[in-house]
PDB file of N, CA and C in Angstrom:
ATOM      1  N   VAL A 140      21.333  34.812 -11.685  1.00 59.00           N
ATOM      2  CA  VAL A 140      21.083  35.785 -12.740  1.00 59.00           C
ATOM      3  C   VAL A 140      21.880  37.068 -12.525  1.00 59.00           C
ATOM      4  N   THR A 141      22.759  37.078 -11.567  1.00 68.00           N
ATOM      5  CA  THR A 141      23.553  38.268 -11.291  1.00 68.00           C
ATOM      6  C   THR A 141      24.447  38.603 -12.474  1.00 68.00           C
ATOM      7  N   GLY A 142      24.444  39.872 -12.868  1.00 78.00           N
ATOM      8  CA  GLY A 142      25.321  40.323 -13.926  1.00 78.00           C
ATOM      9  C   GLY A 142      24.790  40.136 -15.332  1.00 78.00           C
ATOM     10  N   LEU A 143      23.603  39.591 -15.471  1.00 85.00           N
ATOM     11  CA  LEU A 143      23.044  39.389 -16.811  1.00 85.00           C
ATOM     12  C   LEU A 143      22.240  40.603 -17.246  1.00 85.00           C
ATOM     13  N   THR A 144      22.134  40.774 -18.547  1.00 89.00           N
ATOM     14  CA  THR A 144      21.349  41.874 -19.077  1.00 89.00           C
ATOM     15  C   THR A 144      19.867  41.513 -19.073  1.00 89.00           C
ATOM     16  N   ILE A 145      19.038  42.526 -19.271  1.00 91.00           N
ATOM     17  CA  ILE A 145      17.588  42.305 -19.345  1.00 91.00           C
ATOM     18  C   ILE A 145      17.273  41.327 -20.478  1.00 91.00           C
ATOM     19  N   ARG A 146      17.973  41.478 -21.586  1.00 93.00           N
ATOM     20  CA  ARG A 146      17.733  40.596 -22.731  1.00 93.00           C
ATOM     21  C   ARG A 146      18.038  39.134 -22.389  1.00 93.00           C
ATOM     22  N   HIS A 147      19.167  38.908 -21.694  1.00 92.00           N
ATOM     23  CA  HIS A 147      19.512  37.542 -21.303  1.00 92.00           C
ATOM     24  C   HIS A 147      18.493  36.957 -20.325  1.00 92.00           C
ATOM     25  N   LEU A 148      18.037  37.779 -19.394  1.00 91.00           N
ATOM     26  CA  LEU A 148      17.022  37.305 -18.450  1.00 91.00           C
ATOM     27  C   LEU A 148      15.725  36.966 -19.176  1.00 91.00           C
ATOM     28  N   GLY A 149      15.352  37.806 -20.145  1.00 92.00           N
ATOM     29  CA  GLY A 149      14.144  37.540 -20.926  1.00 92.00           C
ATOM     30  C   GLY A 149      14.235  36.229 -21.670  1.00 92.00           C
ATOM     31  N   GLU A 150      15.391  35.966 -22.266  1.00 93.00           N
ATOM     32  CA  GLU A 150      15.578  34.691 -22.967  1.00 93.00           C
ATOM     33  C   GLU A 150      15.559  33.522 -21.993  1.00 93.00           C
ATOM     34  N   ARG A 151      16.223  33.687 -20.855  1.00 90.00           N
ATOM     35  CA  ARG A 151      16.307  32.598 -19.878  1.00 90.00           C
ATOM     36  C   ARG A 151      14.935  32.222 -19.326  1.00 90.00           C
ATOM     37  N   PHE A 152      14.112  33.217 -19.003  1.00 92.00           N
ATOM     38  CA  PHE A 152      12.810  32.959 -18.395  1.00 92.00           C
ATOM     39  C   PHE A 152      11.652  33.033 -19.388  1.00 92.00           C
ATOM     40  N   GLN A 153      11.984  33.190 -20.664  1.00 95.00           N
ATOM     41  CA  GLN A 153      10.979  33.220 -21.733  1.00 95.00           C
ATOM     42  C   GLN A 153       9.889  34.260 -21.470  1.00 95.00           C
ATOM     43  N   ARG A 154      10.325  35.485 -21.153  1.00 94.00           N
ATOM     44  CA  ARG A 154       9.439  36.621 -20.933  1.00 94.00           C
ATOM     45  C   ARG A 154       9.965  37.792 -21.734  1.00 94.00           C
ATOM     46  N   SER A 155       9.095  38.767 -21.972  1.00 95.00           N
ATOM     47  CA  SER A 155       9.517  39.944 -22.736  1.00 95.00           C
ATOM     48  C   SER A 155      10.457  40.806 -21.896  1.00 95.00           C
ATOM     49  N   ASN A 156      11.245  41.615 -22.584  1.00 94.00           N
ATOM     50  CA  ASN A 156      12.152  42.521 -21.890  1.00 94.00           C
ATOM     51  C   ASN A 156      11.390  43.488 -21.002  1.00 94.00           C
ATOM     52  N   ASP A 157      10.211  43.912 -21.445  1.00 95.00           N
ATOM     53  CA  ASP A 157       9.388  44.825 -20.654  1.00 95.00           C
ATOM     54  C   ASP A 157       8.959  44.168 -19.340  1.00 95.00           C
ATOM     55  N   THR A 158       8.534  42.918 -19.402  1.00 95.00           N
ATOM     56  CA  THR A 158       8.118  42.205 -18.188  1.00 95.00           C
ATOM     57  C   THR A 158       9.289  42.041 -17.236  1.00 95.00           C
ATOM     58  N   ILE A 159      10.448  41.631 -17.747  1.00 93.00           N
ATOM     59  CA  ILE A 159      11.631  41.466 -16.907  1.00 93.00           C
ATOM     60  C   ILE A 159      12.008  42.787 -16.264  1.00 93.00           C
ATOM     61  N   SER A 160      12.028  43.855 -17.040  1.00 93.00           N
ATOM     62  CA  SER A 160      12.392  45.171 -16.527  1.00 93.00           C
ATOM     63  C   SER A 160      11.424  45.626 -15.440  1.00 93.00           C
ATOM     64  N   ARG A 161      10.150  45.415 -15.641  1.00 95.00           N
ATOM     65  CA  ARG A 161       9.130  45.820 -14.672  1.00 95.00           C
ATOM     66  C   ARG A 161       9.333  45.090 -13.343  1.00 95.00           C
ATOM     67  N   TYR A 162       9.591  43.783 -13.394  1.00 93.00           N
ATOM     68  CA  TYR A 162       9.765  43.021 -12.163  1.00 93.00           C
ATOM     69  C   TYR A 162      11.112  43.290 -11.489  1.00 93.00           C
ATOM     70  N   VAL A 163      12.141  43.562 -12.253  1.00 91.00           N
ATOM     71  CA  VAL A 163      13.425  43.928 -11.658  1.00 91.00           C
ATOM     72  C   VAL A 163      13.271  45.234 -10.887  1.00 91.00           C
ATOM     73  N   ARG A 164      12.569  46.204 -11.462  1.00 92.00           N
ATOM     74  CA  ARG A 164      12.329  47.467 -10.750  1.00 92.00           C
ATOM     75  C   ARG A 164      11.544  47.241  -9.469  1.00 92.00           C
ATOM     76  N   LYS A 165      10.524  46.380  -9.534  1.00 93.00           N
ATOM     77  CA  LYS A 165       9.741  46.079  -8.325  1.00 93.00           C
ATOM     78  C   LYS A 165      10.625  45.456  -7.250  1.00 93.00           C
ATOM     79  N   MET A 166      11.507  44.558  -7.644  1.00 91.00           N
ATOM     80  CA  MET A 166      12.392  43.918  -6.674  1.00 91.00           C
ATOM     81  C   MET A 166      13.358  44.930  -6.056  1.00 91.00           C
ATOM     82  N   ILE A 167      13.858  45.849  -6.862  1.00 89.00           N
ATOM     83  CA  ILE A 167      14.765  46.867  -6.338  1.00 89.00           C
ATOM     84  C   ILE A 167      14.053  47.725  -5.299  1.00 89.00           C
ATOM     85  N   VAL A 168      12.805  48.086  -5.584  1.00 91.00           N
ATOM     86  CA  VAL A 168      12.033  48.883  -4.621  1.00 91.00           C
ATOM     87  C   VAL A 168      11.832  48.103  -3.327  1.00 91.00           C
ATOM     88  N   VAL A 169      11.485  46.831  -3.430  1.00 90.00           N
ATOM     89  CA  VAL A 169      11.263  46.012  -2.229  1.00 90.00           C
ATOM     90  C   VAL A 169      12.550  45.882  -1.420  1.00 90.00           C
ATOM     91  N   PHE A 170      13.663  45.575  -2.083  1.00 88.00           N
ATOM     92  CA  PHE A 170      14.914  45.353  -1.363  1.00 88.00           C
ATOM     93  C   PHE A 170      15.504  46.628  -0.774  1.00 88.00           C
ATOM     94  N   SER A 171      15.145  47.780  -1.314  1.00 88.00           N
ATOM     95  CA  SER A 171      15.714  49.029  -0.808  1.00 88.00           C
ATOM     96  C   SER A 171      14.759  49.786   0.106  1.00 88.00           C
ATOM     97  N   SER A 172      13.629  49.188   0.453  1.00 89.00           N
ATOM     98  CA  SER A 172      12.644  49.834   1.316  1.00 89.00           C
ATOM     99  C   SER A 172      12.555  49.116   2.657  1.00 89.00           C
ATOM    100  N   ASN A 173      12.001  49.822   3.622  1.00 89.00           N
ATOM    101  CA  ASN A 173      11.720  49.188   4.915  1.00 89.00           C
ATOM    102  C   ASN A 173      10.554  48.248   4.749  1.00 89.00           C
ATOM    103  N   PRO A 174      10.440  47.171   5.456  1.00 88.00           N
ATOM    104  CA  PRO A 174      11.297  46.715   6.543  1.00 88.00           C
ATOM    105  C   PRO A 174      12.471  45.855   6.064  1.00 88.00           C
ATOM    106  N   PHE A 175      12.504  45.455   4.795  1.00 87.00           N
ATOM    107  CA  PHE A 175      13.571  44.567   4.310  1.00 87.00           C
ATOM    108  C   PHE A 175      14.942  45.200   4.499  1.00 87.00           C
ATOM    109  N   TYR A 176      15.116  46.433   4.032  1.00 85.00           N
ATOM    110  CA  TYR A 176      16.433  47.075   4.069  1.00 85.00           C
ATOM    111  C   TYR A 176      16.923  47.239   5.501  1.00 85.00           C
ATOM    112  N   SER A 177      16.073  47.746   6.376  1.00 84.00           N
ATOM    113  CA  SER A 177      16.512  47.990   7.749  1.00 84.00           C
ATOM    114  C   SER A 177      16.751  46.697   8.518  1.00 84.00           C
ATOM    115  N   LYS A 178      16.115  45.608   8.112  1.00 85.00           N
ATOM    116  CA  LYS A 178      16.282  44.340   8.816  1.00 85.00           C
ATOM    117  C   LYS A 178      17.506  43.562   8.334  1.00 85.00           C
ATOM    118  N   TYR A 179      17.787  43.581   7.037  1.00 83.00           N
ATOM    119  CA  TYR A 179      18.817  42.703   6.474  1.00 83.00           C
ATOM    120  C   TYR A 179      20.091  43.399   6.018  1.00 83.00           C
ATOM    121  N   VAL A 180      20.065  44.700   5.825  1.00 79.00           N
ATOM    122  CA  VAL A 180      21.258  45.410   5.355  1.00 79.00           C
ATOM    123  C   VAL A 180      21.924  46.086   6.539  1.00 79.00           C
ATOM    124  N   HIS A 181      23.159  45.693   6.802  1.00 75.00           N
ATOM    125  CA  HIS A 181      23.915  46.264   7.912  1.00 75.00           C
ATOM    126  C   HIS A 181      25.240  46.774   7.365  1.00 75.00           C
ATOM    127  N   LEU A 182      25.395  48.073   7.337  1.00 74.00           N
ATOM    128  CA  LEU A 182      26.631  48.665   6.836  1.00 74.00           C
ATOM    129  C   LEU A 182      27.695  48.608   7.922  1.00 74.00           C
ATOM    130  N   PRO A 183      28.934  48.392   7.552  1.00 71.00           N
ATOM    131  CA  PRO A 183      29.991  48.323   8.559  1.00 71.00           C
ATOM    132  C   PRO A 183      30.224  49.674   9.226  1.00 71.00           C
ATOM    133  N   LYS A 184      30.566  49.627  10.490  1.00 75.00           N
ATOM    134  CA  LYS A 184      30.891  50.848  11.233  1.00 75.00           C
ATOM    135  C   LYS A 184      32.386  51.106  11.092  1.00 75.00           C
ATOM    136  N   PRO A 185      32.805  52.350  11.218  1.00 71.00           N
ATOM    137  CA  PRO A 185      34.251  52.634  11.131  1.00 71.00           C
ATOM    138  C   PRO A 185      35.070  51.868  12.158  1.00 71.00           C
ATOM    139  N   SER A 186      34.450  51.521  13.274  1.00 77.00           N
ATOM    140  CA  SER A 186      35.178  50.809  14.323  1.00 77.00           C
ATOM    141  C   SER A 186      35.263  49.303  14.070  1.00 77.00           C
ATOM    142  N   ASP A 187      34.535  48.783  13.070  1.00 76.00           N
ATOM    143  CA  ASP A 187      34.574  47.345  12.767  1.00 76.00           C
ATOM    144  C   ASP A 187      35.952  46.956  12.229  1.00 76.00           C
ATOM    145  N   SER A 188      36.420  45.811  12.663  1.00 78.00           N
ATOM    146  CA  SER A 188      37.729  45.353  12.195  1.00 78.00           C
ATOM    147  C   SER A 188      37.594  44.594  10.880  1.00 78.00           C
ATOM    148  N   VAL A 189      38.711  44.461  10.197  1.00 78.00           N
ATOM    149  CA  VAL A 189      38.756  43.730   8.937  1.00 78.00           C
ATOM    150  C   VAL A 189      38.648  42.233   9.247  1.00 78.00           C
ATOM    151  N   PRO A 190      37.826  41.490   8.513  1.00 80.00           N
ATOM    152  CA  PRO A 190      37.717  40.048   8.775  1.00 80.00           C
ATOM    153  C   PRO A 190      39.081  39.357   8.683  1.00 80.00           C
ATOM    154  N   SER A 191      39.293  38.379   9.569  1.00 85.00           N
ATOM    155  CA  SER A 191      40.592  37.703   9.620  1.00 85.00           C
ATOM    156  C   SER A 191      40.904  36.950   8.324  1.00 85.00           C
ATOM    157  N   GLN A 192      39.859  36.542   7.561  1.00 84.00           N
ATOM    158  CA  GLN A 192      40.096  35.854   6.297  1.00 84.00           C
ATOM    159  C   GLN A 192      40.861  36.744   5.320  1.00 84.00           C
ATOM    160  N   LEU A 193      40.674  38.047   5.418  1.00 82.00           N
ATOM    161  CA  LEU A 193      41.415  38.981   4.556  1.00 82.00           C
ATOM    162  C   LEU A 193      42.703  39.431   5.215  1.00 82.00           C
ATOM    163  N   ARG A 194      42.606  39.836   6.480  1.00 85.00           N
ATOM    164  CA  ARG A 194      43.751  40.418   7.185  1.00 85.00           C
ATOM    165  C   ARG A 194      44.907  39.434   7.335  1.00 85.00           C
ATOM    166  N   ASP A 195      44.621  38.172   7.576  1.00 90.00           N
ATOM    167  CA  ASP A 195      45.664  37.184   7.832  1.00 90.00           C
ATOM    168  C   ASP A 195      46.112  36.419   6.587  1.00 90.00           C
ATOM    169  N   ASN A 196      45.566  36.752   5.437  1.00 89.00           N
ATOM    170  CA  ASN A 196      45.911  36.031   4.222  1.00 89.00           C
ATOM    171  C   ASN A 196      46.820  36.889   3.349  1.00 89.00           C
ATOM    172  N   PRO A 197      48.088  36.505   3.189  1.00 90.00           N
ATOM    173  CA  PRO A 197      49.009  37.320   2.385  1.00 90.00           C
ATOM    174  C   PRO A 197      48.622  37.386   0.910  1.00 90.00           C
ATOM    175  N   LYS A 198      47.763  36.489   0.482  1.00 90.00           N
ATOM    176  CA  LYS A 198      47.313  36.510  -0.913  1.00 90.00           C
ATOM    177  C   LYS A 198      46.355  37.683  -1.155  1.00 90.00           C
ATOM    178  N   TYR A 199      45.518  38.006  -0.162  1.00 84.00           N
ATOM    179  CA  TYR A 199      44.498  39.046  -0.342  1.00 84.00           C
ATOM    180  C   TYR A 199      44.834  40.375   0.316  1.00 84.00           C
ATOM    181  N   TRP A 200      45.511  40.332   1.469  1.00 87.00           N
ATOM    182  CA  TRP A 200      45.693  41.546   2.251  1.00 87.00           C
ATOM    183  C   TRP A 200      46.373  42.688   1.493  1.00 87.00           C
ATOM    184  N   PRO A 201      47.394  42.465   0.656  1.00 86.00           N
ATOM    185  CA  PRO A 201      47.990  43.599  -0.058  1.00 86.00           C
ATOM    186  C   PRO A 201      46.983  44.368  -0.922  1.00 86.00           C
ATOM    187  N   TYR A 202      45.941  43.697  -1.363  1.00 81.00           N
ATOM    188  CA  TYR A 202      44.958  44.344  -2.228  1.00 81.00           C
ATOM    189  C   TYR A 202      43.821  44.984  -1.441  1.00 81.00           C
ATOM    190  N   PHE A 203      43.599  44.545  -0.218  1.00 77.00           N
ATOM    191  CA  PHE A 203      42.476  45.050   0.569  1.00 77.00           C
ATOM    192  C   PHE A 203      42.896  45.992   1.693  1.00 77.00           C
ATOM    193  N   LYS A 204      44.171  46.107   1.980  1.00 78.00           N
ATOM    194  CA  LYS A 204      44.588  46.882   3.151  1.00 78.00           C
ATOM    195  C   LYS A 204      44.214  48.359   3.048  1.00 78.00           C
ATOM    196  N   ASP A 205      44.156  48.924   1.868  1.00 75.00           N
ATOM    197  CA  ASP A 205      43.808  50.332   1.709  1.00 75.00           C
ATOM    198  C   ASP A 205      42.407  50.539   1.141  1.00 75.00           C
ATOM    199  N   ALA A 206      41.600  49.491   1.139  1.00 71.00           N
ATOM    200  CA  ALA A 206      40.243  49.605   0.598  1.00 71.00           C
ATOM    201  C   ALA A 206      39.418  50.562   1.453  1.00 71.00           C
ATOM    202  N   LEU A 207      38.637  51.388   0.786  1.00 64.00           N
ATOM    203  CA  LEU A 207      37.848  52.392   1.490  1.00 64.00           C
ATOM    204  C   LEU A 207      36.374  52.033   1.597  1.00 64.00           C
ATOM    205  N   GLY A 208      35.876  51.174   0.731  1.00 61.00           N
ATOM    206  CA  GLY A 208      34.443  50.922   0.756  1.00 61.00           C
ATOM    207  C   GLY A 208      34.065  49.665   0.029  1.00 61.00           C
ATOM    208  N   ALA A 209      32.971  49.740  -0.708  1.00 58.00           N
ATOM    209  CA  ALA A 209      32.397  48.576  -1.370  1.00 58.00           C
ATOM    210  C   ALA A 209      33.354  47.993  -2.401  1.00 58.00           C
ATOM    211  N   ILE A 210      33.376  46.662  -2.472  1.00 55.00           N
ATOM    212  CA  ILE A 210      34.220  46.002  -3.465  1.00 55.00           C
ATOM    213  C   ILE A 210      33.368  45.187  -4.430  1.00 55.00           C
ATOM    214  N   ASP A 211      32.064  45.402  -4.393  1.00 57.00           N
ATOM    215  CA  ASP A 211      31.167  44.615  -5.234  1.00 57.00           C
ATOM    216  C   ASP A 211      30.757  45.351  -6.499  1.00 57.00           C
ATOM    217  N   GLY A 212      31.434  46.440  -6.826  1.00 55.00           N
ATOM    218  CA  GLY A 212      31.085  47.180  -8.026  1.00 55.00           C
ATOM    219  C   GLY A 212      30.060  48.267  -7.772  1.00 55.00           C
ATOM    220  N   SER A 213      29.671  48.472  -6.543  1.00 60.00           N
ATOM    221  CA  SER A 213      28.687  49.495  -6.208  1.00 60.00           C
ATOM    222  C   SER A 213      29.289  50.882  -6.375  1.00 60.00           C
ATOM    223  N   HIS A 214      28.489  51.783  -6.842  1.00 56.00           N
ATOM    224  CA  HIS A 214      28.876  53.180  -6.895  1.00 56.00           C
ATOM    225  C   HIS A 214      27.904  53.955  -6.025  1.00 56.00           C
ATOM    226  N   ILE A 215      28.418  54.839  -5.227  1.00 61.00           N
ATOM    227  CA  ILE A 215      27.595  55.637  -4.329  1.00 61.00           C
ATOM    228  C   ILE A 215      27.435  57.015  -4.946  1.00 61.00           C
ATOM    229  N   HIS A 216      26.174  57.457  -5.046  1.00 64.00           N
ATOM    230  CA  HIS A 216      25.902  58.760  -5.636  1.00 64.00           C
ATOM    231  C   HIS A 216      26.574  59.847  -4.819  1.00 64.00           C
ATOM    232  N   CYS A 217      27.215  60.762  -5.496  1.00 66.00           N
ATOM    233  CA  CYS A 217      27.925  61.843  -4.836  1.00 66.00           C
ATOM    234  C   CYS A 217      27.741  63.104  -5.665  1.00 66.00           C
ATOM    235  N   ALA A 218      27.405  64.201  -5.017  1.00 72.00           N
ATOM    236  CA  ALA A 218      27.234  65.468  -5.722  1.00 72.00           C
ATOM    237  C   ALA A 218      28.099  66.532  -5.048  1.00 72.00           C
ATOM    238  N   PRO A 219      29.415  66.490  -5.274  1.00 75.00           N
ATOM    239  CA  PRO A 219      30.304  67.472  -4.634  1.00 75.00           C
ATOM    240  C   PRO A 219      30.180  68.835  -5.311  1.00 75.00           C
ATOM    241  N   PRO A 220      30.672  69.870  -4.677  1.00 83.00           N
ATOM    242  CA  PRO A 220      30.670  71.193  -5.302  1.00 83.00           C
ATOM    243  C   PRO A 220      31.479  71.186  -6.596  1.00 83.00           C
ATOM    244  N   SER A 221      31.133  72.025  -7.520  1.00 83.00           N
ATOM    245  CA  SER A 221      31.798  72.024  -8.826  1.00 83.00           C
ATOM    246  C   SER A 221      33.295  72.307  -8.718  1.00 83.00           C
ATOM    247  N   SER A 222      33.720  73.021  -7.690  1.00 85.00           N
ATOM    248  CA  SER A 222      35.146  73.338  -7.556  1.00 85.00           C
ATOM    249  C   SER A 222      35.987  72.104  -7.219  1.00 85.00           C
ATOM    250  N   THR A 223      35.372  71.072  -6.606  1.00 81.00           N
ATOM    251  CA  THR A 223      36.126  69.869  -6.237  1.00 81.00           C
ATOM    252  C   THR A 223      35.636  68.626  -6.973  1.00 81.00           C
ATOM    253  N   ARG A 224      34.790  68.799  -7.941  1.00 77.00           N
ATOM    254  CA  ARG A 224      34.175  67.658  -8.619  1.00 77.00           C
ATOM    255  C   ARG A 224      35.190  66.724  -9.267  1.00 77.00           C
ATOM    256  N   SER A 225      36.249  67.265  -9.830  1.00 78.00           N
ATOM    257  CA  SER A 225      37.228  66.415 -10.521  1.00 78.00           C
ATOM    258  C   SER A 225      37.934  65.455  -9.552  1.00 78.00           C
ATOM    259  N   LEU A 226      38.027  65.795  -8.287  1.00 76.00           N
ATOM    260  CA  LEU A 226      38.665  64.922  -7.304  1.00 76.00           C
ATOM    261  C   LEU A 226      37.851  63.658  -7.032  1.00 76.00           C
ATOM    262  N   PHE A 227      36.551  63.717  -7.296  1.00 70.00           N
ATOM    263  CA  PHE A 227      35.670  62.605  -6.975  1.00 70.00           C
ATOM    264  C   PHE A 227      35.349  61.727  -8.178  1.00 70.00           C
ATOM    265  N   ARG A 228      35.784  62.089  -9.354  1.00 70.00           N
ATOM    266  CA  ARG A 228      35.438  61.340 -10.546  1.00 70.00           C
ATOM    267  C   ARG A 228      36.087  59.960 -10.552  1.00 70.00           C
ATOM    268  N   ASN A 229      35.301  58.943 -10.954  1.00 65.00           N
ATOM    269  CA  ASN A 229      35.758  57.561 -11.082  1.00 65.00           C
ATOM    270  C   ASN A 229      36.286  56.950  -9.785  1.00 65.00           C
ATOM    271  N   ARG A 230      35.737  57.369  -8.682  1.00 53.00           N
ATOM    272  CA  ARG A 230      36.100  56.776  -7.395  1.00 53.00           C
ATOM    273  C   ARG A 230      35.017  55.795  -7.002  1.00 53.00           C
ATOM    274  N   LYS A 231      35.406  54.711  -6.378  1.00 49.00           N
ATOM    275  CA  LYS A 231      34.428  53.718  -5.929  1.00 49.00           C
ATOM    276  C   LYS A 231      34.279  53.813  -4.440  1.00 49.00           C
TER     277      LYS A 231
END
């Protein structure tokens, strides 16, 4: 169900949009809270090396060599000072 809208999920599971939305919110809270988050989510350290599947593959490495962070479409909330805000716009 990844990438589907609430409406599509409601049609797929034959539930109202309100019910789907309520349970999606509950799941987000569970997955982003302890103990689940601290047990299963491990962010890479700056000292971690790039996986060899990317580094040694000429098909992928040109696109990943300068990657700075998430490649799954995630956006990280950022509240920079107003004087530098334009530098941070539309960055992933």
